[in-house]
Amino acid sequence: MQGKFFQKPSPSQSKSVPPGQHLAKGFPVLTYGATPQVSKDEWEFRVWGLVKPMTFSWSDFMSLPQHDFTADFHCVTRWSKLDVKWTGIKITDFIKLLEVSPKAIHVMQHCYGGYTTNISMADFILEENFFAIKLFGEDLPAEHGGPMRVIVPHLYAWKSAKWINGLEFLESEELGFWERNGYHKRGEPWGEERYSGF
Ligand SMILES: Nc1nc2c(c(=O)[nH]1)N[C@H]1C(S)=C(S)[C@@H](COP(=O)(O)O)O[C@H]1N2
Ligand SMILES: [Mo]
């Protein structure tokens, strides 16, 4: 598929495009519902469930090390964008601040606006996953999840929660918004884990 919205991958790009996906021109915005407008001053981030409950401010997050990340981005609606440049804080660095119970095997990501998405601890606590605060060197725009979103590069992008404001640690798998509405529980793009089939 080509034309206004898609472009043909170069030979070197082809191996990075999972089956059934097309390269998007630009960086589409995909949001269910309205875009929350949250200032950094009022922004707050909570952890609860199988963890010592804690609340973090924007400046708490800014005291953590920041890194540049380059990651491919795959939306289950069949567009991908390769080599997106982000700046952010590693999930693994943040988790070190928490007292998580060893019984926690699953995580629910919660967001301003009410969106949720679930992920296993094994998929979440990876060096390559991060909280993004910049996109191509600029403050993360509100429509792409600013002031802060999650990026989990190895799963479909619905697992990368925009406007993240909390993590709930769980002793068993629970389903988030799209997962309750038919999307796959895990969502791995190379295996085309798109829909759950229930
Ligand atoms: N809070 C929230 N996060 C979200 C979504 C959403 O609707 N709300 N959409 C998801 C989906 S389906 C995709 S493809 C990506 C889109 O990110 P983008 O708008 O920056 O391209 O965000 C994901 N995270
Ligand atoms: Mo998506």
Tab-separated table of N, CA and C in Angstrom, residues 26-188:
chain	number	residue	atom	x	y	z
A	26	GLY	N	5.123	10.570	8.143
A	26	GLY	CA	4.863	11.381	9.337
A	26	GLY	C	4.691	10.491	10.555
A	27	PHE	N	4.094	11.043	11.594
A	27	PHE	CA	3.867	10.280	12.831
A	27	PHE	C	2.400	10.474	13.203
A	28	PRO	N	1.536	9.521	12.782
A	28	PRO	CA	0.102	9.649	13.082
A	28	PRO	C	-0.143	9.709	14.590
A	29	VAL	N	-1.273	10.286	14.966
A	29	VAL	CA	-1.709	10.299	16.369
A	29	VAL	C	-2.861	9.325	16.489
A	30	LEU	N	-2.786	8.428	17.468
A	30	LEU	CA	-3.880	7.492	17.680
A	30	LEU	C	-4.326	7.527	19.133
A	31	THR	N	-5.447	8.148	19.370
A	31	THR	CA	-5.963	8.307	20.737
A	31	THR	C	-7.420	7.918	20.762
A	32	TYR	N	-7.802	7.151	21.776
A	32	TYR	CA	-9.218	6.903	22.020
A	32	TYR	C	-9.718	8.000	22.956
A	33	GLY	N	-10.599	8.853	22.487
A	33	GLY	CA	-11.136	9.922	23.334
A	33	GLY	C	-10.325	11.199	23.239
A	34	ALA	N	-10.549	12.083	24.196
A	34	ALA	CA	-9.955	13.417	24.162
A	34	ALA	C	-8.501	13.376	24.641
A	35	THR	N	-7.744	14.385	24.244
A	35	THR	CA	-6.346	14.510	24.668
A	35	THR	C	-6.283	15.242	26.001
A	36	PRO	N	-5.818	14.569	27.076
A	36	PRO	CA	-5.705	15.265	28.358
A	36	PRO	C	-4.648	16.371	28.284
A	37	GLN	N	-4.911	17.486	28.933
A	37	GLN	CA	-3.938	18.586	29.011
A	37	GLN	C	-3.461	18.640	30.456
A	38	VAL	N	-2.229	18.217	30.708
A	38	VAL	CA	-1.706	18.158	32.073
A	38	VAL	C	-0.412	18.952	32.141
A	39	SER	N	-0.337	19.933	33.045
A	39	SER	CA	0.906	20.692	33.194
A	39	SER	C	1.866	19.899	34.072
A	40	LYS	N	3.158	20.193	33.921
A	40	LYS	CA	4.164	19.482	34.724
A	40	LYS	C	3.993	19.781	36.209
A	41	ASP	N	3.506	20.992	36.545
A	41	ASP	CA	3.312	21.357	37.958
A	41	ASP	C	2.250	20.506	38.633
A	42	GLU	N	1.151	20.262	37.931
A	42	GLU	CA	0.059	19.494	38.549
A	42	GLU	C	0.242	17.987	38.357
A	43	TRP	N	1.159	17.610	37.503
A	43	TRP	CA	1.384	16.202	37.144
A	43	TRP	C	1.782	15.391	38.383
A	44	GLU	N	1.195	14.203	38.506
A	44	GLU	CA	1.492	13.329	39.637
A	44	GLU	C	1.467	11.886	39.174
A	45	PHE	N	2.307	11.078	39.774
A	45	PHE	CA	2.435	9.685	39.353
A	45	PHE	C	2.378	8.806	40.597
A	46	ARG	N	1.464	7.815	40.580
A	46	ARG	CA	1.268	6.965	41.768
A	46	ARG	C	1.592	5.520	41.452
A	47	VAL	N	2.041	4.793	42.466
A	47	VAL	CA	2.153	3.333	42.358
A	47	VAL	C	1.345	2.705	43.485
A	48	TRP	N	0.629	1.620	43.175
A	48	TRP	CA	-0.178	0.947	44.181
A	48	TRP	C	-0.363	-0.521	43.820
A	49	GLY	N	-1.108	-1.227	44.660
A	49	GLY	CA	-1.241	-2.672	44.471
A	49	GLY	C	-0.154	-3.381	45.266
A	50	LEU	N	0.504	-4.350	44.644
A	50	LEU	CA	1.526	-5.144	45.342
A	50	LEU	C	2.871	-4.415	45.350
A	51	VAL	N	2.852	-3.241	45.982
A	51	VAL	CA	4.024	-2.379	46.055
A	51	VAL	C	3.778	-1.434	47.224
A	52	LYS	N	4.827	-0.931	47.835
A	52	LYS	CA	4.634	0.118	48.836
A	52	LYS	C	4.068	1.353	48.117
A	53	PRO	N	2.868	1.832	48.513
A	53	PRO	CA	2.269	2.948	47.780
A	53	PRO	C	3.134	4.206	47.873
A	54	MET	N	3.357	4.849	46.735
A	54	MET	CA	4.171	6.070	46.701
A	54	MET	C	3.622	6.999	45.638
A	55	THR	N	3.904	8.296	45.806
A	55	THR	CA	3.506	9.303	44.826
A	55	THR	C	4.746	10.084	44.407
A	56	PHE	N	4.874	10.349	43.127
A	56	PHE	CA	6.047	11.042	42.581
A	56	PHE	C	5.605	12.295	41.844
A	57	SER	N	6.411	13.357	41.989
A	57	SER	CA	6.159	14.598	41.254
A	57	SER	C	7.007	14.595	39.979
A	58	TRP	N	6.779	15.612	39.135
A	58	TRP	CA	7.583	15.754	37.921
A	58	TRP	C	9.068	15.886	38.287
A	59	SER	N	9.359	16.688	39.313
A	59	SER	CA	10.782	16.887	39.656
A	59	SER	C	11.409	15.612	40.223
A	60	ASP	N	10.622	14.761	40.891
A	60	ASP	CA	11.167	13.457	41.317
A	60	ASP	C	11.671	12.676	40.094
A	61	PHE	N	10.854	12.668	39.036
A	61	PHE	CA	11.269	11.947	37.824
A	61	PHE	C	12.486	12.603	37.182
A	62	MET	N	12.531	13.937	37.229
A	62	MET	CA	13.630	14.644	36.561
A	62	MET	C	14.959	14.442	37.280
A	63	SER	N	14.936	13.919	38.515
A	63	SER	CA	16.193	13.645	39.206
A	63	SER	C	16.791	12.297	38.770
A	64	LEU	N	16.067	11.555	37.946
A	64	LEU	CA	16.578	10.263	37.445
A	64	LEU	C	17.363	10.479	36.145
A	65	PRO	N	18.317	9.570	35.852
A	65	PRO	CA	19.109	9.732	34.625
A	65	PRO	C	18.248	9.690	33.369
A	66	GLN	N	18.601	10.536	32.390
A	66	GLN	CA	17.883	10.555	31.109
A	66	GLN	C	18.785	10.014	30.008
A	67	HIS	N	18.159	9.329	29.074
A	67	HIS	CA	18.896	8.713	27.967
A	67	HIS	C	18.169	9.009	26.658
A	68	ASP	N	18.922	8.948	25.551
A	68	ASP	CA	18.308	9.001	24.221
A	68	ASP	C	18.034	7.579	23.768
A	69	PHE	N	16.869	7.391	23.170
A	69	PHE	CA	16.460	6.071	22.683
A	69	PHE	C	16.024	6.196	21.227
A	70	THR	N	16.331	5.200	20.422
A	70	THR	CA	15.795	5.109	19.066
A	70	THR	C	15.009	3.808	19.005
A	71	ALA	N	13.742	3.911	18.623
A	71	ALA	CA	12.899	2.709	18.662
A	71	ALA	C	11.906	2.721	17.512
A	72	ASP	N	11.573	1.533	17.024
A	72	ASP	CA	10.525	1.391	16.016
A	72	ASP	C	9.171	1.347	16.724
A	73	PHE	N	8.144	1.780	16.013
A	73	PHE	CA	6.822	1.979	16.612
A	73	PHE	C	5.791	1.305	15.710
A	74	HIS	N	5.030	0.365	16.258
A	74	HIS	CA	4.109	-0.426	15.439
A	74	HIS	C	2.691	-0.347	15.997
A	75	CYS	N	1.796	0.287	15.255
A	75	CYS	CA	0.381	0.328	15.674
A	75	CYS	C	-0.348	-0.851	15.044
A	76	VAL	N	-1.218	-1.481	15.833
A	76	VAL	CA	-1.946	-2.656	15.363
A	76	VAL	C	-2.868	-2.324	14.181
A	77	THR	N	-3.211	-1.042	13.992
A	77	THR	CA	-4.014	-0.661	12.825
A	77	THR	C	-3.172	-0.619	11.542
A	78	ARG	N	-1.969	-1.193	11.610
A	78	ARG	CA	-1.139	-1.563	10.459
A	78	ARG	C	-0.191	-0.492	9.966
A	79	TRP	N	0.034	0.565	10.766
A	79	TRP	CA	1.118	1.463	10.378
A	79	TRP	C	2.277	1.324	11.361
A	80	SER	N	3.477	1.491	10.817
A	80	SER	CA	4.693	1.482	11.627
A	80	SER	C	5.494	2.729	11.314
A	81	LYS	N	6.285	3.162	12.289
A	81	LYS	CA	7.244	4.239	12.064
A	81	LYS	C	8.577	3.770	12.646
A	82	LEU	N	9.601	3.759	11.783
A	82	LEU	CA	10.908	3.255	12.224
A	82	LEU	C	11.760	4.394	12.775
A	83	ASP	N	12.706	4.028	13.668
A	83	ASP	CA	13.741	4.960	14.138
A	83	ASP	C	13.182	6.246	14.741
A	84	VAL	N	12.217	6.113	15.603
A	84	VAL	CA	11.704	7.289	16.315
A	84	VAL	C	12.713	7.636	17.409
A	85	LYS	N	13.048	8.923	17.514
A	85	LYS	CA	14.051	9.374	18.495
A	85	LYS	C	13.350	9.972	19.712
A	86	TRP	N	13.610	9.352	20.850
A	86	TRP	CA	12.994	9.781	22.099
A	86	TRP	C	14.073	10.123	23.121
A	87	THR	N	13.687	10.841	24.156
A	87	THR	CA	14.521	10.980	25.352
A	87	THR	C	13.647	10.597	26.535
A	88	GLY	N	14.240	9.871	27.480
A	88	GLY	CA	13.420	9.473	28.612
A	88	GLY	C	14.199	8.791	29.712
A	89	ILE	N	13.434	8.215	30.604
A	89	ILE	CA	13.949	7.589	31.830
A	89	ILE	C	13.656	6.098	31.740
A	90	LYS	N	14.674	5.290	32.009
A	90	LYS	CA	14.468	3.840	31.907
A	90	LYS	C	13.457	3.368	32.963
A	91	ILE	N	12.550	2.492	32.536
A	91	ILE	CA	11.624	1.863	33.488
A	91	ILE	C	12.423	1.180	34.602
A	92	THR	N	13.536	0.535	34.227
A	92	THR	CA	14.327	-0.197	35.228
A	92	THR	C	14.898	0.757	36.280
A	93	ASP	N	15.279	1.960	35.884
A	93	ASP	CA	15.800	2.932	36.870
A	93	ASP	C	14.703	3.373	37.830
A	94	PHE	N	13.497	3.578	37.306
A	94	PHE	CA	12.386	3.992	38.171
A	94	PHE	C	12.006	2.870	39.138
A	95	ILE	N	11.944	1.649	38.636
A	95	ILE	CA	11.502	0.519	39.463
A	95	ILE	C	12.422	0.330	40.678
A	96	LYS	N	13.691	0.711	40.524
A	96	LYS	CA	14.635	0.588	41.648
A	96	LYS	C	14.215	1.431	42.852
A	97	LEU	N	13.394	2.465	42.620
A	97	LEU	CA	12.941	3.330	43.728
A	97	LEU	C	11.796	2.699	44.510
A	98	LEU	N	11.232	1.609	43.987
A	98	LEU	CA	10.003	1.038	44.555
A	98	LEU	C	10.306	-0.197	45.390
A	99	GLU	N	9.350	-0.493	46.261
A	99	GLU	CA	9.403	-1.776	46.966
A	99	GLU	C	8.273	-2.642	46.436
A	100	VAL	N	8.580	-3.401	45.399
A	100	VAL	CA	7.578	-4.238	44.736
A	100	VAL	C	7.590	-5.618	45.388
A	101	SER	N	6.410	-6.145	45.685
A	101	SER	CA	6.311	-7.493	46.250
A	101	SER	C	6.750	-8.527	45.219
A	102	PRO	N	7.454	-9.560	45.662
A	102	PRO	CA	7.827	-10.638	44.724
A	102	PRO	C	6.610	-11.348	44.132
A	103	LYS	N	5.431	-11.154	44.737
A	103	LYS	CA	4.201	-11.776	44.201
A	103	LYS	C	3.672	-11.054	42.966
A	104	ALA	N	4.186	-9.855	42.690
A	104	ALA	CA	3.678	-9.082	41.538
A	104	ALA	C	4.237	-9.670	40.253
A	105	ILE	N	3.338	-10.148	39.391
A	105	ILE	CA	3.788	-10.717	38.114
A	105	ILE	C	3.210	-9.953	36.920
A	106	HIS	N	2.357	-8.956	37.203
A	106	HIS	CA	1.690	-8.247	36.121
A	106	HIS	C	1.518	-6.781	36.517
A	107	VAL	N	1.390	-5.912	35.533
A	107	VAL	CA	1.293	-4.474	35.797
A	107	VAL	C	0.164	-3.889	34.957
A	108	MET	N	-0.647	-3.020	35.588
A	108	MET	CA	-1.610	-2.219	34.829
A	108	MET	C	-1.064	-0.807	34.748
A	109	GLN	N	-0.964	-0.293	33.510
A	109	GLN	CA	-0.577	1.104	33.313
A	109	GLN	C	-1.857	1.937	33.334
A	110	HIS	N	-1.870	2.992	34.143
A	110	HIS	CA	-3.020	3.907	34.249
A	110	HIS	C	-2.628	5.280	33.728
A	111	CYS	N	-3.612	5.990	33.168
A	111	CYS	CA	-3.325	7.251	32.473
A	111	CYS	C	-4.310	8.335	32.846
A	112	TYR	N	-3.872	9.590	32.741
A	112	TYR	CA	-4.829	10.697	32.707
A	112	TYR	C	-5.800	10.427	31.562
A	113	GLY	N	-7.088	10.612	31.805
A	113	GLY	CA	-8.095	10.346	30.788
A	113	GLY	C	-8.738	8.977	30.927
A	114	GLY	N	-8.119	8.079	31.744
A	114	GLY	CA	-8.764	6.808	32.065
A	114	GLY	C	-8.310	5.605	31.262
A	115	TYR	N	-7.472	5.814	30.246
A	115	TYR	CA	-6.971	4.662	29.460
A	115	TYR	C	-6.153	3.746	30.362
A	116	THR	N	-6.234	2.450	30.087
A	116	THR	CA	-5.403	1.470	30.795
A	116	THR	C	-4.846	0.474	29.773
A	117	THR	N	-3.694	-0.098	30.089
A	117	THR	CA	-3.213	-1.241	29.305
A	117	THR	C	-2.356	-2.117	30.212
A	118	ASN	N	-2.526	-3.427	30.060
A	118	ASN	CA	-1.832	-4.384	30.947
A	118	ASN	C	-0.584	-4.943	30.280
A	119	ILE	N	0.364	-5.338	31.122
A	119	ILE	CA	1.625	-5.899	30.607
A	119	ILE	C	2.219	-6.799	31.697
A	120	SER	N	2.855	-7.876	31.279
A	120	SER	CA	3.495	-8.744	32.278
A	120	SER	C	4.748	-8.055	32.808
A	121	MET	N	5.162	-8.401	34.021
A	121	MET	CA	6.401	-7.855	34.584
A	121	MET	C	7.566	-8.155	33.651
A	122	ALA	N	7.570	-9.383	33.090
A	122	ALA	CA	8.684	-9.792	32.228
A	122	ALA	C	8.799	-8.895	31.000
A	123	ASP	N	7.663	-8.468	30.436
A	123	ASP	CA	7.698	-7.574	29.279
A	123	ASP	C	7.956	-6.121	29.684
A	124	PHE	N	7.645	-5.791	30.941
A	124	PHE	CA	7.733	-4.390	31.377
A	124	PHE	C	9.121	-4.022	31.879
A	125	ILE	N	9.713	-4.913	32.689
A	125	ILE	CA	10.979	-4.564	33.349
A	125	ILE	C	12.137	-4.935	32.424
A	126	LEU	N	12.291	-4.189	31.343
A	126	LEU	CA	13.364	-4.422	30.381
A	126	LEU	C	14.132	-3.118	30.207
A	127	GLU	N	15.443	-3.231	30.037
A	127	GLU	CA	16.326	-2.065	29.853
A	127	GLU	C	15.868	-1.157	28.705
A	128	GLU	N	15.261	-1.752	27.687
A	128	GLU	CA	14.900	-0.986	26.484
A	128	GLU	C	13.590	-0.211	26.644
A	129	ASN	N	12.854	-0.443	27.728
A	129	ASN	CA	11.571	0.251	27.941
A	129	ASN	C	11.794	1.547	28.714
A	130	PHE	N	11.003	2.562	28.428
A	130	PHE	CA	11.261	3.840	29.088
A	130	PHE	C	10.017	4.716	29.178
A	131	PHE	N	10.124	5.720	30.053
A	131	PHE	CA	9.159	6.810	30.142
A	131	PHE	C	9.700	7.924	29.255
A	132	ALA	N	8.982	8.258	28.186
A	132	ALA	CA	9.468	9.264	27.239
A	132	ALA	C	8.980	10.645	27.642
A	133	ILE	N	9.917	11.614	27.585
A	133	ILE	CA	9.550	13.016	27.859
A	133	ILE	C	9.911	13.928	26.694
A	134	LYS	N	10.674	13.416	25.717
A	134	LYS	CA	10.986	14.199	24.519
A	134	LYS	C	10.821	13.334	23.284
A	135	LEU	N	10.409	13.974	22.200
A	135	LEU	CA	10.248	13.326	20.901
A	135	LEU	C	11.022	14.161	19.887
A	136	PHE	N	12.000	13.554	19.211
A	136	PHE	CA	12.868	14.279	18.274
A	136	PHE	C	13.382	15.582	18.892
A	137	GLY	N	13.820	15.508	20.149
A	137	GLY	CA	14.489	16.636	20.796
A	137	GLY	C	13.586	17.707	21.386
A	138	GLU	N	12.282	17.597	21.166
A	138	GLU	CA	11.346	18.601	21.699
A	138	GLU	C	10.525	17.981	22.818
A	139	ASP	N	10.038	18.822	23.741
A	139	ASP	CA	9.124	18.317	24.777
A	139	ASP	C	8.027	17.491	24.112
A	140	LEU	N	7.702	16.355	24.697
A	140	LEU	CA	6.712	15.446	24.109
A	140	LEU	C	5.379	16.186	23.939
A	141	PRO	N	4.882	16.334	22.702
A	141	PRO	CA	3.621	17.054	22.501
A	141	PRO	C	2.453	16.331	23.175
A	142	ALA	N	1.463	17.092	23.604
A	142	ALA	CA	0.311	16.509	24.310
A	142	ALA	C	-0.326	15.386	23.495
A	143	GLU	N	-0.463	15.561	22.179
A	143	GLU	CA	-1.174	14.534	21.398
A	143	GLU	C	-0.410	13.208	21.353
A	144	HIS	N	0.916	13.264	21.538
A	144	HIS	CA	1.718	12.027	21.573
A	144	HIS	C	1.937	11.533	23.007
A	145	GLY	N	1.233	12.154	23.979
A	145	GLY	CA	1.270	11.614	25.339
A	145	GLY	C	1.952	12.488	26.364
A	146	GLY	N	2.369	13.711	25.967
A	146	GLY	CA	3.054	14.603	26.905
A	146	GLY	C	2.150	15.054	28.038
A	147	PRO	N	2.760	15.276	29.227
A	147	PRO	CA	4.210	15.403	29.435
A	147	PRO	C	4.997	14.084	29.457
A	148	MET	N	4.364	12.943	29.739
A	148	MET	CA	5.150	11.711	29.800
A	148	MET	C	4.319	10.525	29.335
A	149	ARG	N	4.952	9.652	28.557
A	149	ARG	CA	4.313	8.410	28.134
A	149	ARG	C	5.287	7.258	28.325
A	150	VAL	N	4.752	6.065	28.240
A	150	VAL	CA	5.576	4.856	28.247
A	150	VAL	C	5.906	4.479	26.804
A	151	ILE	N	7.096	3.931	26.597
A	151	ILE	CA	7.420	3.277	25.319
A	151	ILE	C	7.958	1.874	25.601
A	152	VAL	N	7.251	0.891	25.042
A	152	VAL	CA	7.649	-0.521	25.108
A	152	VAL	C	7.876	-0.956	23.660
A	153	PRO	N	9.122	-0.828	23.164
A	153	PRO	CA	9.350	-0.996	21.722
A	153	PRO	C	8.980	-2.365	21.167
A	154	HIS	N	9.067	-3.428	21.962
A	154	HIS	CA	8.914	-4.768	21.378
A	154	HIS	C	7.459	-5.231	21.304
A	155	LEU	N	6.502	-4.409	21.753
A	155	LEU	CA	5.079	-4.771	21.636
A	155	LEU	C	4.349	-3.710	20.812
A	156	TYR	N	3.155	-4.074	20.294
A	156	TYR	CA	2.340	-3.089	19.580
A	156	TYR	C	2.146	-1.851	20.458
A	157	ALA	N	1.989	-0.717	19.792
A	157	ALA	CA	2.051	0.575	20.495
A	157	ALA	C	0.876	0.832	21.432
A	158	TRP	N	-0.205	0.020	21.356
A	158	TRP	CA	-1.267	0.276	22.340
A	158	TRP	C	-0.778	-0.043	23.754
A	159	LYS	N	0.341	-0.807	23.864
A	159	LYS	CA	0.944	-1.104	25.174
A	159	LYS	C	1.797	0.058	25.689
A	160	SER	N	1.997	1.077	24.870
A	160	SER	CA	2.817	2.237	25.250
A	160	SER	C	1.888	3.369	25.669
A	161	ALA	N	1.556	3.397	26.962
A	161	ALA	CA	0.522	4.293	27.473
A	161	ALA	C	0.946	5.760	27.404
A	162	LYS	N	0.096	6.580	26.787
A	162	LYS	CA	0.296	8.032	26.779
A	162	LYS	C	-0.295	8.617	28.076
A	163	TRP	N	0.209	9.764	28.492
A	163	TRP	CA	-0.266	10.457	29.718
A	163	TRP	C	-0.260	9.534	30.937
A	164	ILE	N	0.765	8.711	31.007
A	164	ILE	CA	0.870	7.747	32.112
A	164	ILE	C	0.847	8.497	33.451
A	165	ASN	N	0.074	7.976	34.398
A	165	ASN	CA	0.105	8.587	35.744
A	165	ASN	C	0.054	7.565	36.861
A	166	GLY	N	0.212	6.292	36.514
A	166	GLY	CA	0.266	5.331	37.601
A	166	GLY	C	0.528	3.917	37.141
A	167	LEU	N	1.068	3.131	38.060
A	167	LEU	CA	1.295	1.709	37.828
A	167	LEU	C	0.660	0.944	38.976
A	168	GLU	N	-0.122	-0.072	38.611
A	168	GLU	CA	-0.756	-0.940	39.602
A	168	GLU	C	-0.117	-2.321	39.459
A	169	PHE	N	0.475	-2.783	40.540
A	169	PHE	CA	1.177	-4.072	40.507
A	169	PHE	C	0.210	-5.167	40.928
A	170	LEU	N	0.146	-6.247	40.133
A	170	LEU	CA	-0.911	-7.252	40.249
A	170	LEU	C	-0.330	-8.651	40.448
A	171	GLU	N	-1.108	-9.492	41.169
A	171	GLU	CA	-0.642	-10.867	41.373
A	171	GLU	C	-1.098	-11.802	40.262
A	172	SER	N	-1.972	-11.296	39.375
A	172	SER	CA	-2.378	-12.107	38.227
A	172	SER	C	-2.730	-11.165	37.081
A	173	GLU	N	-2.857	-11.724	35.895
A	173	GLU	CA	-3.125	-10.907	34.720
A	173	GLU	C	-4.520	-10.293	34.783
A	174	GLU	N	-4.612	-8.993	34.574
A	174	GLU	CA	-5.905	-8.340	34.363
A	174	GLU	C	-5.827	-7.630	33.021
A	175	LEU	N	-6.989	-7.310	32.435
A	175	LEU	CA	-6.987	-6.750	31.088
A	175	LEU	C	-7.227	-5.249	31.109
A	176	GLY	N	-6.523	-4.539	30.249
A	176	GLY	CA	-6.695	-3.103	30.086
A	176	GLY	C	-7.804	-2.793	29.082
A	177	PHE	N	-7.859	-1.525	28.680
A	177	PHE	CA	-8.970	-1.045	27.857
A	177	PHE	C	-9.109	-1.801	26.537
A	178	TRP	N	-8.077	-1.800	25.716
A	178	TRP	CA	-8.201	-2.471	24.408
A	178	TRP	C	-8.219	-3.989	24.560
A	179	GLU	N	-7.524	-4.478	25.574
A	179	GLU	CA	-7.483	-5.933	25.790
A	179	GLU	C	-8.878	-6.454	26.152
A	180	ARG	N	-9.649	-5.658	26.914
A	180	ARG	CA	-11.034	-6.058	27.227
A	180	ARG	C	-11.914	-5.975	25.991
A	181	ASN	N	-11.487	-5.161	25.020
A	181	ASN	CA	-12.275	-4.963	23.809
A	181	ASN	C	-11.732	-5.747	22.621
A	182	GLY	N	-11.039	-6.846	22.892
A	182	GLY	CA	-10.706	-7.782	21.834
A	182	GLY	C	-9.267	-7.803	21.364
A	183	TYR	N	-8.448	-6.834	21.825
A	183	TYR	CA	-7.039	-6.897	21.424
A	183	TYR	C	-6.351	-8.015	22.195
A	184	HIS	N	-5.240	-8.456	21.641
A	184	HIS	CA	-4.464	-9.546	22.237
A	184	HIS	C	-3.949	-9.149	23.627
A	185	LYS	N	-3.806	-10.132	24.511
A	185	LYS	CA	-3.326	-9.814	25.867
A	185	LYS	C	-1.893	-9.301	25.851
A	186	ARG	N	-1.069	-9.878	24.954
A	186	ARG	CA	0.359	-9.495	24.942
A	186	ARG	C	0.681	-8.519	23.817
A	187	GLY	N	0.360	-8.865	22.558
A	187	GLY	CA	0.526	-7.913	21.464
A	187	GLY	C	1.930	-7.812	20.903
A	188	GLU	N	2.496	-8.939	20.485
A	188	GLU	CA	3.856	-8.931	19.922
A	188	GLU	C	3.741	-8.840	18.397
